Coordinates of N, CA and C in Angstrom, one line a residue:
Q92 N 105.4 102.5 99.8 CA 104.0 102.6 99.6 C 103.1 101.3 100.4
V93 N 102.2 102.2 101.2 CA 101.3 101.2 102.0 C 100.3 100.6 101.2
Q94 N 100.3 99.3 101.5 CA 99.2 98.5 100.8 C 98.6 97.7 101.8
L95 N 97.1 97.8 101.9 CA 96.1 96.7 102.6 C 95.4 95.8 101.7
V96 N 95.5 94.6 101.6 CA 94.9 93.7 100.7 C 93.9 92.9 101.4
E97 N 92.7 93.2 101.3 CA 91.7 91.9 101.9 C 91.2 90.8 101.2
S98 N 91.1 89.8 101.7 CA 90.9 88.6 101.2 C 90.0 87.7 102.0
G99 N 89.5 86.7 101.4 CA 88.5 85.7 102.1 C 87.0 85.8 102.1
G100 N 86.7 86.9 101.3 CA 85.1 87.4 101.2 C 84.4 86.1 100.3
G101 N 83.2 86.1 99.9 CA 82.5 85.2 99.1 C 81.1 85.2 99.4
S102 N 80.5 84.1 99.0 CA 79.4 83.8 98.9 C 78.8 82.7 99.9
V103 N 78.1 83.0 101.1 CA 77.8 81.8 101.8 C 76.3 82.1 102.3
Q104 N 76.0 80.7 102.9 CA 74.5 80.8 103.4 C 74.3 81.3 104.9
A105 N 73.3 81.9 105.2 CA 73.2 82.3 106.6 C 73.3 81.1 107.5
G106 N 74.0 81.6 108.5 CA 74.5 80.5 109.5 C 76.2 79.9 109.3
G107 N 76.3 80.3 108.2 CA 78.0 79.9 108.0 C 78.9 80.7 108.5
S108 N 80.2 80.5 108.2 CA 81.4 81.1 108.5 C 82.3 81.7 107.6
L109 N 83.0 82.7 107.6 CA 84.0 83.1 106.8 C 85.0 83.7 107.8
K110 N 86.4 83.8 107.3 CA 87.3 84.3 107.7 C 88.2 85.5 106.8
L111 N 87.9 86.7 107.2 CA 88.6 87.6 106.1 C 90.0 87.9 107.0
S112 N 90.9 88.0 106.0 CA 92.2 88.5 106.0 C 92.5 89.9 105.5
C113 N 93.5 90.6 106.0 CA 94.0 92.0 105.5 C 95.7 91.9 105.7
A114 N 96.3 91.6 104.7 CA 97.6 91.6 104.4 C 98.2 93.0 104.4
A115 N 99.1 93.3 105.5 CA 99.5 94.8 105.3 C 101.1 94.8 105.0
S116 N 101.3 95.9 104.1 CA 102.8 96.2 104.0 C 103.1 97.3 103.6
G117 N 104.4 98.0 103.6 CA 104.6 99.1 103.6 C 104.6 100.3 104.8
Y118 N 104.4 99.8 105.9 CA 104.6 100.6 107.1 C 104.7 99.3 108.2
I119 N 104.9 99.9 109.4 CA 105.3 99.2 110.6 C 104.0 98.6 111.0
F120 N 103.8 97.4 110.8 CA 102.4 96.9 111.0 C 102.1 97.0 112.4
S121 N 103.3 96.7 113.4 CA 102.8 96.4 114.8 C 102.7 97.8 115.5
S122 N 102.7 98.9 115.0 CA 102.7 100.4 115.3 C 101.4 100.8 115.5
C123 N 100.5 100.2 114.8 CA 99.3 100.8 114.4 C 98.1 100.1 114.7
G124 N 97.1 100.6 115.7 CA 95.6 100.0 115.5 C 95.1 99.7 114.2
M125 N 94.0 98.9 114.3 CA 93.4 98.5 113.0 C 92.2 98.2 113.1
R126 N 91.4 98.6 112.2 CA 89.9 98.3 112.2 C 89.2 97.5 111.1
W127 N 88.2 97.1 111.2 CA 87.4 96.5 110.1 C 86.1 97.5 109.9
Y128 N 85.8 97.8 108.8 CA 84.8 98.4 108.5 C 83.7 97.7 107.2
R129 N 82.7 98.1 107.4 CA 81.6 97.3 106.2 C 80.6 98.3 105.8
Q130 N 80.3 98.1 104.5 CA 79.3 99.1 103.6 C 78.5 98.1 102.9
A131 N 77.4 98.4 103.4 CA 76.3 97.6 102.5 C 75.6 98.4 101.2
P132 N 75.0 97.8 100.6 CA 74.7 98.5 99.4 C 73.6 99.6 99.7
G133 N 74.1 100.8 99.4 CA 73.3 102.0 99.4 C 73.2 102.7 100.9
K134 N 74.1 102.2 101.7 CA 74.1 102.6 102.9 C 75.4 103.4 103.4
E135 N 75.7 103.7 104.6 CA 76.9 104.4 104.9 C 77.9 103.3 105.5
R136 N 79.0 103.6 105.3 CA 80.3 102.7 105.8 C 80.2 102.6 107.6
D137 N 80.2 101.7 107.9 CA 80.0 101.4 109.5 C 81.1 100.6 109.8
L138 N 81.7 101.3 111.0 CA 82.4 100.3 112.0 C 82.1 99.1 112.7
V139 N 83.0 98.0 112.3 CA 82.8 96.8 112.7 C 83.4 96.2 113.8
S140 N 84.7 96.5 114.0 CA 85.5 96.0 114.9 C 87.0 97.1 115.1
I141 N 87.5 96.7 116.3 CA 88.6 97.7 116.4 C 89.8 96.8 117.1
I142 N 91.1 96.7 116.8 CA 92.1 95.9 117.6 C 93.2 96.9 117.8
S143 N 93.6 97.0 119.2 CA 94.9 97.6 119.3 C 96.3 97.3 118.7
S144 N 97.2 97.8 118.9 CA 98.0 97.7 118.1 C 99.1 96.5 118.5
G145 N 99.0 95.9 119.7 CA 99.3 94.8 120.2 C 98.7 93.8 120.3
G146 N 97.2 93.8 119.9 CA 96.2 93.0 119.7 C 95.6 92.8 121.1
S147 N 95.9 93.3 122.3 CA 95.4 92.8 123.5 C 93.9 93.5 123.8
T148 N 93.5 94.7 123.0 CA 92.4 95.2 123.2 C 91.4 95.1 121.8
T149 N 90.3 94.9 122.1 CA 89.3 94.7 120.8 C 87.9 95.2 121.0
T150 N 87.3 95.9 120.5 CA 86.1 96.0 120.4 C 85.1 95.7 119.2
Y151 N 83.7 95.7 119.5 CA 82.8 95.1 118.4 C 81.8 96.2 118.7
T152 N 80.9 96.2 117.0 CA 79.7 96.9 117.3 C 78.7 96.0 117.6
D153 N 77.9 96.3 118.4 CA 76.8 95.6 118.9 C 76.3 94.4 118.1
S154 N 76.1 94.8 116.8 CA 75.6 93.6 115.8 C 76.1 92.6 115.6
V155 N 77.6 92.4 116.0 CA 78.3 91.5 115.6 C 79.0 90.8 116.8
K156 N 78.6 91.3 118.2 CA 79.2 90.9 119.3 C 78.9 89.6 119.3
G157 N 79.9 88.5 119.7 CA 79.5 86.9 120.0 C 79.5 86.3 118.7
R158 N 79.7 86.9 117.6 CA 79.5 86.4 116.6 C 80.9 86.6 115.5
F159 N 81.6 87.6 115.6 CA 82.8 88.1 115.0 C 83.9 88.1 116.1
T160 N 85.2 87.7 115.6 CA 86.3 88.1 116.4 C 87.5 88.6 115.5
I161 N 87.8 89.8 115.9 CA 89.0 90.3 115.1 C 90.4 89.9 115.9
S162 N 91.4 89.6 115.0 CA 92.7 89.3 115.7 C 93.7 89.7 114.6
R163 N 94.9 89.7 115.2 CA 96.1 90.1 114.1 C 97.2 89.3 114.8
D164 N 98.1 89.2 113.6 CA 99.4 88.6 113.6 C 100.3 89.1 113.1
N165 N 101.1 90.1 114.1 CA 102.2 91.2 113.8 C 103.1 90.5 113.3
A166 N 103.6 89.3 113.6 CA 104.9 88.6 112.7 C 104.5 88.3 111.4
K167 N 103.3 88.2 110.8 CA 102.7 88.0 109.5 C 102.1 89.4 109.0
N168 N 102.1 90.3 109.8 CA 101.5 91.9 109.1 C 100.2 91.4 108.7
T169 N 99.3 90.7 109.3 CA 98.0 90.4 108.7 C 97.1 90.5 109.9
L170 N 96.2 91.1 109.6 CA 94.9 91.4 110.6 C 93.7 90.4 109.8
Y171 N 92.8 90.0 110.7 CA 91.8 88.8 110.6 C 90.5 89.2 111.1
L172 N 89.6 88.7 110.4 CA 88.1 89.1 111.1 C 87.4 87.4 111.0
Q173 N 87.5 86.8 112.0 CA 86.4 85.7 112.0 C 85.0 85.9 112.1
M174 N 84.1 85.5 111.1 CA 82.7 85.8 111.1 C 82.1 84.5 111.2
N175 N 81.3 84.3 112.2 CA 80.4 83.1 112.6 C 79.2 83.5 112.5
S176 N 78.1 82.4 112.5 CA 76.6 82.4 112.7 C 76.3 83.8 111.5
L177 N 76.8 83.9 110.6 CA 76.5 84.8 109.5 C 75.2 85.2 109.1
K178 N 74.4 86.4 109.1 CA 73.2 86.8 108.7 C 73.2 87.4 107.6
I179 N 72.0 87.5 106.9 CA 71.5 88.4 105.8 C 72.2 89.7 105.7
E180 N 72.0 90.2 107.0 CA 72.3 91.7 107.0 C 73.7 91.7 107.3
D181 N 74.4 90.7 107.3 CA 76.1 90.9 107.1 C 76.6 91.4 105.9
T182 N 75.8 91.0 104.8 CA 76.2 91.3 103.6 C 76.5 92.7 103.5
A183 N 77.9 92.9 102.9 CA 78.5 94.2 102.7 C 79.9 93.9 102.1
V184 N 80.5 95.1 101.7 CA 81.8 94.9 101.4 C 82.5 95.4 102.7
Y185 N 83.5 94.5 102.9 CA 84.3 94.5 104.1 C 85.8 95.2 103.9
Y186 N 85.9 96.3 104.7 CA 87.4 97.2 104.2 C 88.1 96.8 105.7
C187 N 89.5 96.8 105.6 CA 90.4 97.0 106.5 C 90.9 98.2 106.7
A188 N 91.4 98.9 107.7 CA 91.7 100.3 107.6 C 93.0 100.2 109.0
A189 N 93.8 100.9 108.8 CA 95.1 101.1 109.5 C 95.3 102.5 109.9
C190 N 96.0 102.6 111.4 CA 96.3 103.6 111.7 C 95.4 104.9 112.1
P191 N 94.8 105.1 113.1 CA 94.0 106.2 113.3 C 94.6 107.4 113.0
S192 N 93.9 108.4 112.2 CA 94.3 109.6 112.1 C 93.5 110.8 111.9
P193 N 93.5 112.0 112.7 CA 92.7 112.9 112.6 C 92.2 113.3 111.3
V194 N 93.1 113.1 110.2 CA 92.9 113.9 109.0 C 92.5 112.6 107.9
G195 N 92.3 111.3 108.4 CA 92.2 110.1 107.4 C 90.7 110.2 107.3
H196 N 90.4 109.3 106.2 CA 89.1 109.2 105.7 C 88.4 108.3 107.0
Y197 N 87.3 108.8 107.4 CA 86.9 107.7 108.6 C 87.6 107.9 109.7
G198 N 88.6 108.8 109.8 CA 89.7 108.5 111.1 C 90.7 107.6 110.9
M199 N 91.0 107.0 109.6 CA 92.0 106.1 109.6 C 92.7 106.5 108.5
R200 N 94.2 106.1 108.5 CA 95.2 106.8 107.4 C 95.1 105.9 106.0
Y201 N 94.9 104.6 106.3 CA 95.3 103.8 105.2 C 94.0 102.9 105.1
W202 N 93.6 102.3 103.9 CA 92.6 101.8 103.5 C 92.9 100.7 102.6
G203 N 92.3 99.6 102.8 CA 92.1 98.5 101.7 C 91.1 98.8 100.8
K204 N 91.0 97.8 99.6 CA 89.9 98.2 98.7 C 88.6 97.3 98.8
G205 N 88.7 96.6 100.0 CA 87.5 96.1 100.3 C 87.2 94.3 99.6
T206 N 86.7 93.7 100.4 CA 86.1 92.2 99.9 C 84.7 92.0 100.1
L207 N 84.0 91.4 99.3 CA 82.6 91.3 99.1 C 82.1 90.2 99.9
V208 N 81.2 90.3 101.1 CA 80.6 89.2 101.6 C 79.1 89.1 101.2
T209 N 78.5 88.2 100.8 CA 77.3 88.0 100.5 C 76.6 86.8 101.2
I210 N 75.8 87.1 102.1 CA 75.1 86.3 103.1 C 73.8 85.8 102.2
S211 N 73.3 84.6 101.9 CA 72.0 84.3 101.3 C 71.1 83.3 102.2
S212 N 70.0 83.3 102.1 CA 68.7 82.6 102.9 C 68.9 81.0 102.7

């Protein structure tokens, strides 16, 4: 049974930092690309960042470029998102997702349940 479990969310002031983790199990972690998405209250789920299966290729949505860093440790079956210089508009539930799939939700086969990030002024 595949499980993705996010952690590391919380409440911080604007300008602060958080590091999210996503622990994966139940599939071959290193075989799949992974993504971070976020969903703010009342808004659509948006793609934040993508990382290839080996970790060599990463992409970011424009609003987080230069502030967020996605990474993965295939030996630990864990995905990360380092978030610096946080802004109020970064407030959202953050989801990790694994394995691109044409039939998956938002194009991804596996999803975590999310972790809440709240940024205050």
